[in-house]
Amino acid sequence: MAKTKIGILGAGYAGLLALKVLQSKAKDVEITLIDRNSYHNEATDYHEVAAGSVNADKITYPISDVVKPGITNFIQATVTKIDKAAKTVEIEGHEPMTFDYLIVALGFRSETFGINGATEFALPMDDVESSEAVYKHFIAKLEDYRTSKNPDNLKVLIAGAGFTGMELIGAMAENKAKYAKIAGVTPDDIELTCIDAAPSLLPMFPSDLADYAVKRLAKRGAKVYTSRGINEVKDGVVVAQNMETKEIIEFPAGTIIWTTGVSGSDVIANSGIEARRNRVMVTSQLKDPENDKVYIIGDVAAVMDAESGRPYPTTAQIALVMGHVAAMNIIADMNGQEGEDFKYVSQGTVCSLGNTDAIGVLGNGTKVKGYVASALKKIIMNKSLWETGGVKEMLAKGRFDLYH
Ligand code: NAD
């Protein structure tokens, strides 16, 4: 009997978790996993690489460590298009792949919302390479300061104070002494600023926790401003409007980092699949509404949360659960059984503010901050490493220095 062909596009949290479940539970399957990189990366930790807190290898591990030979064939290549009707996937430099079932888990990219100059003059932080590029750019500016004495070289402007912007400024604030040494200045000379259009920060947290975050960052010399809507980015300058006074303000900075939000992979648009910001509204079983053999999960999917009446956010924790549900639903379908609906019960949400500080809310609503929240974040990170990479990767790349 011919084996069932399952294609998995993307080896992020969602794709790898689905692969692990299928490899251990599905019978008579032939899996093809495709990713443009040879490694899986922990997308929740890009800010640490951009800030220079850890090297890229701390947040990556080889995909081959997870692939079971004989069941799964891994192709390192770029997916360009999905043809759902023909049941094929176009891959750069390879013959098109055919499938019986497909899991689309191609992840996110930085979104500029068409703001003038953002692509040209601001640095995205949406994969390992771009995160490394942010750090290299800033270090080059600091080194240049020694001779040029250009004060803008010491300034970093982070555009967007969502999770990514706040975690990044927290990590950078912790490294001010290291940056200052490179430029030959004092830590107080390093200017870190994060601006956001919204009137209040981190709406998923109670306002007292968001206030705590801003105060803790201010104590470390990092400024966060709300109600500053960015209209334009010029070479070395971010132009924003004070949303209350309508005043136009210019923020000069040698390093401008773009963290105003994300969209799903462009492969969705390139494949003519209906979506909003490349996120496809999938069924409760995570299927494409037009093709029940195609599962769309992770940051390219939007699934309604019946309780809030809004789609679930795009987080690593949710992507992991989606990976599990999609794999189990494929196995159920192969056995002629009904699949399960996707449900997510949050165990907690944490936003780090450096290595030993954070804010968080547990699943039961308990608020946490400081060391406790930071330790919780590391436990969540270790759990996701264990779920995708197993014990080996968790021990090699996990965070066990809970209080340092
Ligand atoms: P986001 O959408 O959460 O935040 C973007 C921020 O940029 C918003 O606060 C928005 O008001 C602001 N913004 C947008 N346009 C702007 C403009 N023109 N001028 C000024 N400000 C502007 O995006 P993100 O932080 O990149 O996060 C992406 C996703 O990843 C989210 O779903 C987030 O929950 C998730 N994430 C989670 C964690 C975590 O759980 N610790 C960490 C990182 C990211």
Short mmCIF file of C-alpha atoms and ligand atoms in Angstrom, two decimals:
data_model
loop_
_atom_site.label_atom_id
_atom_site.label_comp_id
_atom_site.label_asym_id
_atom_site.label_seq_id
_atom_site.Cartn_x
_atom_site.Cartn_y
_atom_site.Cartn_z
CA MET A 1 0.00 0.00 0.00
CA ALA A 2 1.34 3.45 -0.90
CA LYS A 3 2.30 5.55 2.08
CA THR A 4 0.37 8.74 2.85
CA LYS A 5 2.41 11.78 1.81
CA ILE A 6 2.45 14.60 4.35
CA GLY A 7 4.22 17.88 3.59
CA ILE A 8 5.21 20.26 6.39
CA LEU A 9 6.25 23.76 5.35
CA GLY A 10 8.32 25.50 8.03
CA ALA A 11 10.34 24.18 10.97
CA GLY A 12 9.31 26.81 13.52
CA TYR A 13 7.43 26.03 16.72
CA ALA A 14 4.24 24.89 14.96
CA GLY A 15 5.87 22.87 12.14
CA LEU A 16 8.40 21.07 14.33
CA LEU A 17 5.84 20.15 16.97
CA ALA A 18 3.56 18.72 14.25
CA LEU A 19 6.54 16.78 12.86
CA LYS A 20 7.36 15.30 16.25
CA VAL A 21 3.79 14.14 16.83
CA LEU A 22 3.45 12.65 13.33
CA GLN A 23 6.82 10.89 13.58
CA SER A 24 5.87 9.24 16.84
CA LYS A 25 2.16 8.52 16.27
CA ALA A 26 1.33 8.28 12.53
CA LYS A 27 1.57 4.96 10.70
CA ASP A 28 2.50 4.39 7.03
CA VAL A 29 3.39 8.00 6.33
CA GLU A 30 6.11 9.62 4.28
CA ILE A 31 6.83 13.12 5.59
CA THR A 32 8.63 15.88 3.73
CA LEU A 33 9.71 18.84 5.86
CA ILE A 34 10.84 21.98 4.06
CA ASP A 35 12.57 24.99 5.61
CA ARG A 36 14.89 27.60 4.10
CA ASN A 37 17.30 27.15 7.00
CA SER A 38 19.15 24.08 8.25
CA TYR A 39 18.27 25.07 11.80
CA HIS A 40 15.20 25.72 13.95
CA ASN A 41 15.29 29.03 15.74
CA GLU A 42 13.61 30.18 18.92
CA ALA A 43 11.81 33.20 17.50
CA THR A 44 10.90 34.43 21.00
CA ASP A 45 14.59 35.15 21.64
CA TYR A 46 15.54 37.30 18.64
CA HIS A 47 15.73 40.36 20.88
CA GLU A 48 18.53 38.74 22.89
CA VAL A 49 20.62 38.27 19.73
CA ALA A 50 19.85 41.83 18.54
CA ALA A 51 20.93 43.19 21.93
CA GLY A 52 24.11 41.08 21.92
CA SER A 53 23.10 39.24 25.10
CA VAL A 54 23.52 35.81 23.48
CA ASN A 55 25.02 34.48 20.24
CA ALA A 56 22.77 33.11 17.51
CA ASP A 57 23.80 29.53 18.28
CA LYS A 58 22.16 29.81 21.73
CA ILE A 59 18.75 30.24 20.08
CA THR A 60 19.12 27.73 17.23
CA TYR A 61 19.59 24.00 16.81
CA PRO A 62 19.90 21.75 13.74
CA ILE A 63 16.60 20.57 12.25
CA SER A 64 18.35 17.25 11.53
CA ASP A 65 18.38 16.60 15.31
CA VAL A 66 14.58 16.23 15.19
CA VAL A 67 14.19 14.50 11.81
CA LYS A 68 13.71 10.69 11.92
CA PRO A 69 15.39 9.14 8.85
CA GLY A 70 13.21 6.58 7.10
CA ILE A 71 10.05 8.54 7.94
CA THR A 72 10.97 12.13 7.17
CA ASN A 73 12.89 13.69 4.34
CA PHE A 74 14.16 17.20 5.15
CA ILE A 75 14.69 19.59 2.25
CA GLN A 76 16.53 22.82 2.97
CA ALA A 77 14.99 25.17 0.40
CA THR A 78 12.64 28.11 0.00
CA VAL A 79 8.95 27.46 -0.61
CA THR A 80 7.60 29.90 -3.22
CA LYS A 81 3.99 28.87 -3.86
CA ILE A 82 1.28 26.48 -2.75
CA ASP A 83 -1.24 25.16 -5.27
CA LYS A 84 -4.02 23.74 -3.09
CA ALA A 85 -6.12 22.53 -6.01
CA ALA A 86 -3.26 20.69 -7.74
CA LYS A 87 -1.95 19.54 -4.32
CA THR A 88 1.57 20.72 -5.10
CA VAL A 89 4.12 23.02 -3.50
CA GLU A 90 6.69 24.92 -5.55
CA ILE A 91 10.17 24.92 -4.07
CA GLU A 92 13.17 26.91 -5.30
CA GLY A 93 15.69 24.67 -7.06
CA HIS A 94 13.60 21.51 -6.64
CA GLU A 95 10.83 19.62 -8.42
CA PRO A 96 7.37 20.57 -7.08
CA MET A 97 6.32 18.48 -4.07
CA THR A 98 3.01 16.59 -4.16
CA PHE A 99 1.06 15.82 -1.00
CA ASP A 100 -1.97 14.04 0.44
CA TYR A 101 -1.96 16.29 3.50
CA LEU A 102 -0.17 19.60 3.93
CA ILE A 103 0.72 21.57 7.05
CA VAL A 104 1.53 25.20 6.30
CA ALA A 105 3.58 26.67 9.16
CA LEU A 106 5.69 29.30 7.40
CA GLY A 107 5.83 31.85 10.21
CA PHE A 108 5.93 35.64 10.19
CA ARG A 109 7.77 38.62 8.78
CA SER A 110 8.14 42.17 10.03
CA GLU A 111 5.30 44.50 8.89
CA THR A 112 5.98 48.13 7.95
CA PHE A 113 2.35 49.03 7.07
CA GLY A 114 3.70 50.89 4.04
CA ILE A 115 5.23 53.64 6.19
CA ASN A 116 7.57 55.70 4.03
CA GLY A 117 11.25 54.93 4.54
CA ALA A 118 10.69 52.08 7.04
CA THR A 119 12.07 49.41 4.72
CA GLU A 120 15.00 51.56 3.62
CA PHE A 121 16.10 53.14 6.89
CA ALA A 122 14.90 50.90 9.74
CA LEU A 123 16.21 47.44 10.62
CA PRO A 124 13.72 44.56 10.91
CA MET A 125 14.20 41.84 13.51
CA ASP A 126 12.32 38.88 12.12
CA ASP A 127 14.86 36.09 11.82
CA VAL A 128 18.27 35.14 13.17
CA GLU A 129 20.20 36.93 10.41
CA SER A 130 18.29 40.21 10.74
CA SER A 131 18.65 40.08 14.54
CA GLU A 132 22.41 39.60 14.18
CA ALA A 133 22.44 42.45 11.65
CA VAL A 134 20.82 44.78 14.21
CA TYR A 135 23.57 44.06 16.73
CA LYS A 136 26.36 44.42 14.15
CA HIS A 137 24.90 47.72 12.92
CA PHE A 138 24.77 49.19 16.43
CA ILE A 139 28.29 47.99 17.31
CA ALA A 140 29.62 49.55 14.07
CA LYS A 141 27.96 52.86 15.06
CA LEU A 142 29.53 52.66 18.54
CA GLU A 143 32.96 51.92 17.11
CA ASP A 144 32.60 54.77 14.63
CA TYR A 145 31.76 57.14 17.50
CA ARG A 146 35.32 56.86 18.81
CA THR A 147 36.56 58.87 15.82
CA SER A 148 33.49 60.66 14.41
CA LYS A 149 32.02 61.76 17.79
CA ASN A 150 28.64 61.79 16.02
CA PRO A 151 26.19 61.84 18.99
CA ASP A 152 23.48 60.01 16.99
CA ASN A 153 25.71 56.93 16.90
CA LEU A 154 24.97 56.46 20.61
CA LYS A 155 21.19 56.58 20.06
CA VAL A 156 18.87 53.65 19.43
CA LEU A 157 15.24 54.22 18.47
CA ILE A 158 12.91 51.23 18.67
CA ALA A 159 9.72 51.74 16.65
CA GLY A 160 6.77 50.00 18.35
CA ALA A 161 6.48 49.07 22.03
CA GLY A 162 4.65 45.75 21.70
CA PHE A 163 6.13 42.60 23.20
CA THR A 164 9.08 42.64 20.81
CA GLY A 165 9.96 46.32 21.30
CA MET A 166 9.68 46.10 25.10
CA GLU A 167 11.69 42.87 25.37
CA LEU A 168 14.34 44.38 23.10
CA ILE A 169 14.71 47.66 24.99
CA GLY A 170 14.84 45.68 28.26
CA ALA A 171 17.68 43.51 26.97
CA MET A 172 19.55 46.52 25.53
CA ALA A 173 19.17 48.52 28.74
CA GLU A 174 20.93 45.72 30.58
CA ASN A 175 23.89 45.92 28.18
CA LYS A 176 24.47 49.69 28.35
CA ALA A 177 27.82 49.36 30.13
CA LYS A 178 29.08 46.96 27.45
CA TYR A 179 27.95 49.33 24.65
CA ALA A 180 29.50 52.33 26.41
CA LYS A 181 32.86 50.60 26.65
CA ILE A 182 32.90 49.99 22.89
CA ALA A 183 32.23 53.69 22.17
CA GLY A 184 34.52 54.92 24.96
CA VAL A 185 31.70 56.76 26.78
CA THR A 186 29.78 56.30 30.04
CA PRO A 187 26.60 54.13 30.16
CA ASP A 188 24.48 57.27 30.65
CA ASP A 189 25.63 58.52 27.23
CA ILE A 190 23.90 55.57 25.52
CA GLU A 191 20.33 56.66 24.65
CA LEU A 192 17.70 53.96 24.27
CA THR A 193 14.19 55.06 23.28
CA CYS A 194 11.09 53.08 22.30
CA ILE A 195 7.98 54.82 20.95
CA ASP A 196 4.46 53.58 20.31
CA ALA A 197 1.36 55.07 18.70
CA ALA A 198 -1.04 53.60 21.27
CA PRO A 199 -2.09 55.69 24.29
CA SER A 200 -1.20 52.87 26.69
CA LEU A 201 1.29 50.00 26.59
CA LEU A 202 0.93 46.23 26.57
CA PRO A 203 -2.89 46.09 26.67
CA MET A 204 -2.82 42.35 27.52
CA PHE A 205 -1.40 43.22 30.98
CA PRO A 206 -3.10 45.12 33.82
CA SER A 207 -2.02 48.77 33.70
CA ASP A 208 -0.08 48.57 37.00
CA LEU A 209 2.22 45.93 35.45
CA ALA A 210 2.72 48.01 32.30
CA ASP A 211 3.56 51.01 34.55
CA TYR A 212 6.03 48.84 36.48
CA ALA A 213 7.71 47.93 33.17
CA VAL A 214 8.12 51.58 32.13
CA LYS A 215 9.46 52.57 35.58
CA ARG A 216 11.95 49.70 35.69
CA LEU A 217 13.20 50.57 32.21
CA ALA A 218 13.46 54.27 33.14
CA LYS A 219 15.57 53.30 36.16
CA ARG A 220 18.01 51.67 33.74
CA GLY A 221 17.98 54.78 31.56
CA ALA A 222 15.67 53.52 28.81
CA LYS A 223 12.76 55.72 27.75
CA VAL A 224 9.38 54.50 26.50
CA TYR A 225 6.91 57.01 25.04
CA THR A 226 3.27 56.31 24.17
CA SER A 227 1.02 58.29 21.76
CA ARG A 228 3.83 58.78 19.25
CA GLY A 229 2.57 57.58 15.85
CA ILE A 230 5.36 57.09 13.34
CA ASN A 231 4.59 58.68 9.95
CA GLU A 232 7.92 58.42 8.20
CA VAL A 233 11.47 57.18 8.57
CA LYS A 234 14.35 59.12 7.03
CA ASP A 235 18.04 58.28 6.99
CA GLY A 236 18.88 58.37 10.72
CA VAL A 237 15.60 60.03 11.79
CA VAL A 238 12.16 58.75 12.82
CA VAL A 239 9.35 61.24 12.28
CA ALA A 240 6.40 60.79 14.64
CA GLN A 241 3.29 62.69 15.60
CA ASN A 242 2.23 63.26 19.18
CA MET A 243 -1.26 61.76 18.94
CA GLU A 244 -2.58 64.10 21.65
CA THR A 245 -1.04 67.48 20.72
CA LYS A 246 -0.60 66.66 16.97
CA GLU A 247 2.93 68.06 17.23
CA ILE A 248 5.48 66.50 14.81
CA ILE A 249 8.57 65.24 16.61
CA GLU A 250 11.83 64.01 15.09
CA PHE A 251 13.84 61.28 16.82
CA PRO A 252 17.38 61.17 15.42
CA ALA A 253 19.15 57.82 15.93
CA GLY A 254 22.04 55.98 14.31
CA THR A 255 20.22 52.70 14.87
CA ILE A 256 16.49 52.45 14.12
CA ILE A 257 14.86 49.09 14.84
CA TRP A 258 11.40 48.26 13.45
CA THR A 259 9.06 46.33 15.77
CA THR A 260 5.57 47.67 14.92
CA GLY A 261 4.05 44.25 14.34
CA VAL A 262 4.16 41.23 12.08
CA SER A 263 2.37 39.61 9.13
CA GLY A 264 2.33 35.98 8.05
CA SER A 265 4.67 34.68 5.35
CA ASP A 266 4.31 36.22 1.88
CA VAL A 267 3.92 32.72 0.41
CA ILE A 268 0.25 33.01 1.45
CA ALA A 269 -0.32 36.09 -0.75
CA ASN A 270 1.88 34.68 -3.54
CA SER A 271 -0.32 31.56 -3.58
CA GLY A 272 -3.50 33.63 -3.97
CA ILE A 273 -4.84 32.35 -0.63
CA GLU A 274 -7.42 34.64 0.95
CA ALA A 275 -6.04 36.13 4.14
CA ARG A 276 -5.63 39.29 6.20
CA ARG A 277 -1.99 40.29 6.68
CA ASN A 278 -1.15 36.82 5.34
CA ARG A 279 -3.04 35.16 8.21
CA VAL A 280 -5.68 32.72 6.94
CA MET A 281 -8.90 32.42 8.94
CA VAL A 282 -8.92 28.64 9.45
CA THR A 283 -11.65 26.30 10.71
CA SER A 284 -11.85 25.27 14.37
CA GLN A 285 -9.90 22.12 13.38
CA LEU A 286 -7.17 24.35 11.83
CA LYS A 287 -8.06 23.39 8.26
CA ASP A 288 -8.04 25.68 5.29
CA PRO A 289 -11.74 26.53 4.71
CA GLU A 290 -11.39 25.59 1.04
CA ASN A 291 -9.38 22.38 1.34
CA ASP A 292 -9.77 19.98 4.24
CA LYS A 293 -6.44 18.26 3.57
CA VAL A 294 -4.53 21.50 4.12
CA TYR A 295 -3.84 22.64 7.70
CA ILE A 296 -2.63 26.18 8.31
CA ILE A 297 -1.02 26.84 11.70
CA GLY A 298 1.21 29.22 13.65
CA ASP A 299 1.68 32.83 12.53
CA VAL A 300 0.09 32.26 9.09
CA ALA A 301 -3.19 31.22 10.74
CA ALA A 302 -5.94 33.10 12.49
CA VAL A 303 -8.37 31.07 14.57
CA MET A 304 -11.31 32.52 16.42
CA ASP A 305 -11.34 32.47 20.20
CA ALA A 306 -15.04 31.91 20.92
CA GLU A 307 -14.63 33.42 24.40
CA SER A 308 -13.18 36.78 23.33
CA GLY A 309 -14.80 36.85 19.88
CA ARG A 310 -11.38 37.76 18.44
CA PRO A 311 -8.65 35.66 16.79
CA TYR A 312 -6.04 34.24 19.16
CA PRO A 313 -2.77 36.23 19.19
CA THR A 314 0.32 34.88 17.43
CA THR A 315 2.50 33.41 20.16
CA ALA A 316 4.93 30.52 20.40
CA GLN A 317 2.78 28.80 23.05
CA ILE A 318 -0.26 28.90 20.77
CA ALA A 319 1.79 27.73 17.76
CA LEU A 320 2.94 24.68 19.73
CA VAL A 321 -0.64 23.68 20.60
CA MET A 322 -1.67 24.24 16.97
CA GLY A 323 1.14 21.94 15.80
CA HIS A 324 -0.13 19.20 18.10
CA VAL A 325 -3.78 19.59 17.09
CA ALA A 326 -3.03 19.65 13.33
CA ALA A 327 -0.93 16.47 13.55
CA MET A 328 -3.56 14.66 15.65
CA ASN A 329 -6.29 15.75 13.22
CA ILE A 330 -4.37 14.37 10.24
CA ILE A 331 -3.97 11.04 12.05
CA ALA A 332 -7.71 11.05 12.90
CA ASP A 333 -8.63 11.81 9.28
CA MET A 334 -6.38 9.01 8.01
CA ASN A 335 -8.25 6.65 10.35
CA GLY A 336 -11.66 7.90 9.23
CA GLN A 337 -12.29 9.57 12.59
CA GLU A 338 -13.49 13.05 13.47
CA GLY A 339 -10.72 15.47 14.46
CA GLU A 340 -10.60 17.73 17.51
CA ASP A 341 -11.20 21.47 17.74
CA PHE A 342 -8.29 23.76 18.61
CA LYS A 343 -8.55 25.06 22.17
CA TYR A 344 -6.00 27.09 24.05
CA VAL A 345 -5.94 27.62 27.77
CA SER A 346 -3.25 30.12 28.62
CA GLN A 347 -0.85 29.03 31.36
CA GLY A 348 0.39 32.60 31.53
CA THR A 349 1.90 35.42 29.52
CA VAL A 350 5.26 36.95 30.33
CA CYS A 351 7.13 39.92 28.84
CA SER A 352 10.82 40.05 29.77
CA LEU A 353 12.54 43.33 30.66
CA GLY A 354 16.09 41.98 30.61
CA ASN A 355 17.56 38.76 31.92
CA THR A 356 16.28 38.98 35.49
CA ASP A 357 13.24 41.22 35.26
CA ALA A 358 9.82 40.71 33.65
CA ILE A 359 6.10 41.18 34.04
CA GLY A 360 3.54 38.42 33.71
CA VAL A 361 0.03 37.21 34.31
CA LEU A 362 -0.59 33.56 35.14
CA GLY A 363 -3.47 31.59 33.65
CA ASN A 364 -5.50 32.14 36.84
CA GLY A 365 -4.99 35.90 36.63
CA THR A 366 -2.23 36.14 39.27
CA LYS A 367 0.14 39.03 38.52
CA VAL A 368 3.90 38.46 38.74
CA LYS A 369 6.86 40.79 38.27
CA GLY A 370 10.62 41.03 38.77
CA TYR A 371 12.73 37.89 39.36
CA VAL A 372 9.72 35.59 39.74
CA ALA A 373 8.25 36.63 36.37
CA SER A 374 11.67 36.37 34.76
CA ALA A 375 12.20 32.84 36.13
CA LEU A 376 8.75 31.92 34.82
CA LYS A 377 9.68 33.17 31.36
CA LYS A 378 12.79 30.97 31.37
CA ILE A 379 10.72 27.95 32.42
CA ILE A 380 8.31 28.64 29.52
CA MET A 381 11.28 28.92 27.12
CA ASN A 382 12.77 25.65 28.40
CA LYS A 383 9.41 23.90 28.05
CA SER A 384 9.08 24.93 24.41
CA LEU A 385 12.66 23.80 23.70
CA TRP A 386 11.83 20.45 25.26
CA GLU A 387 8.59 20.15 23.26
CA THR A 388 10.22 20.78 19.87
CA GLY A 389 13.84 19.66 20.30
CA GLY A 390 13.53 17.16 23.15
CA VAL A 391 15.71 16.80 26.25
CA LYS A 392 18.97 17.17 24.27
CA GLU A 393 18.17 20.65 22.94
CA MET A 394 16.61 21.76 26.21
CA LEU A 395 19.76 20.84 28.14
CA ALA A 396 22.03 22.41 25.51
CA LYS A 397 20.11 25.65 24.88
CA GLY A 398 17.84 26.03 27.91
CA ARG A 399 18.02 28.79 30.51
CA PHE A 400 18.79 27.39 33.94
CA ASP A 401 20.34 30.52 35.44
CA LEU A 402 16.95 31.52 36.81
CA TYR A 403 18.25 34.35 38.98
CA HIS A 404 21.18 35.68 36.89
P1 NAD B 1 2.66 43.84 18.27
O1 NAD B 1 1.64 43.97 17.21
O2 NAD B 1 2.34 43.07 19.48
O3 NAD B 1 3.15 45.31 18.74
C1 NAD B 1 3.45 46.31 17.83
C2 NAD B 1 3.33 47.67 18.51
O4 NAD B 1 3.71 48.65 17.55
C3 NAD B 1 1.93 47.99 19.00
O5 NAD B 1 2.00 48.38 20.35
C4 NAD B 1 1.49 49.14 18.09
O6 NAD B 1 0.69 50.11 18.77
C5 NAD B 1 2.81 49.75 17.65
N1 NAD B 1 2.73 50.45 16.36
C6 NAD B 1 2.22 49.98 15.19
N2 NAD B 1 2.33 50.91 14.23
C7 NAD B 1 2.95 51.98 14.78
C8 NAD B 1 3.35 53.26 14.28
N3 NAD B 1 3.17 53.65 13.01
N4 NAD B 1 3.96 54.12 15.14
C9 NAD B 1 4.19 53.77 16.42
N5 NAD B 1 3.82 52.59 16.94
C10 NAD B 1 3.21 51.69 16.13
O7 NAD B 1 3.94 43.24 17.52
P2 NAD B 1 5.24 42.51 18.11
O8 NAD B 1 5.66 43.13 19.38
O9 NAD B 1 6.19 42.45 16.99
O10 NAD B 1 4.73 41.05 18.42
C11 NAD B 1 4.24 40.23 17.36
C12 NAD B 1 3.50 39.04 17.92
O11 NAD B 1 4.41 38.18 18.62
C13 NAD B 1 2.41 39.45 18.89
O12 NAD B 1 1.30 38.63 18.68
C14 NAD B 1 3.04 39.17 20.24
O13 NAD B 1 2.07 38.82 21.21
C15 NAD B 1 3.97 38.01 19.95
N6 NAD B 1 5.14 38.04 20.86
C16 NAD B 1 4.97 37.49 22.10
C17 NAD B 1 6.03 37.51 22.99
C18 NAD B 1 5.86 36.90 24.37
O14 NAD B 1 4.86 36.22 24.61
N7 NAD B 1 6.77 37.15 25.31
C19 NAD B 1 7.25 38.10 22.64
C20 NAD B 1 7.38 38.67 21.36
C21 NAD B 1 6.30 38.64 20.48
#
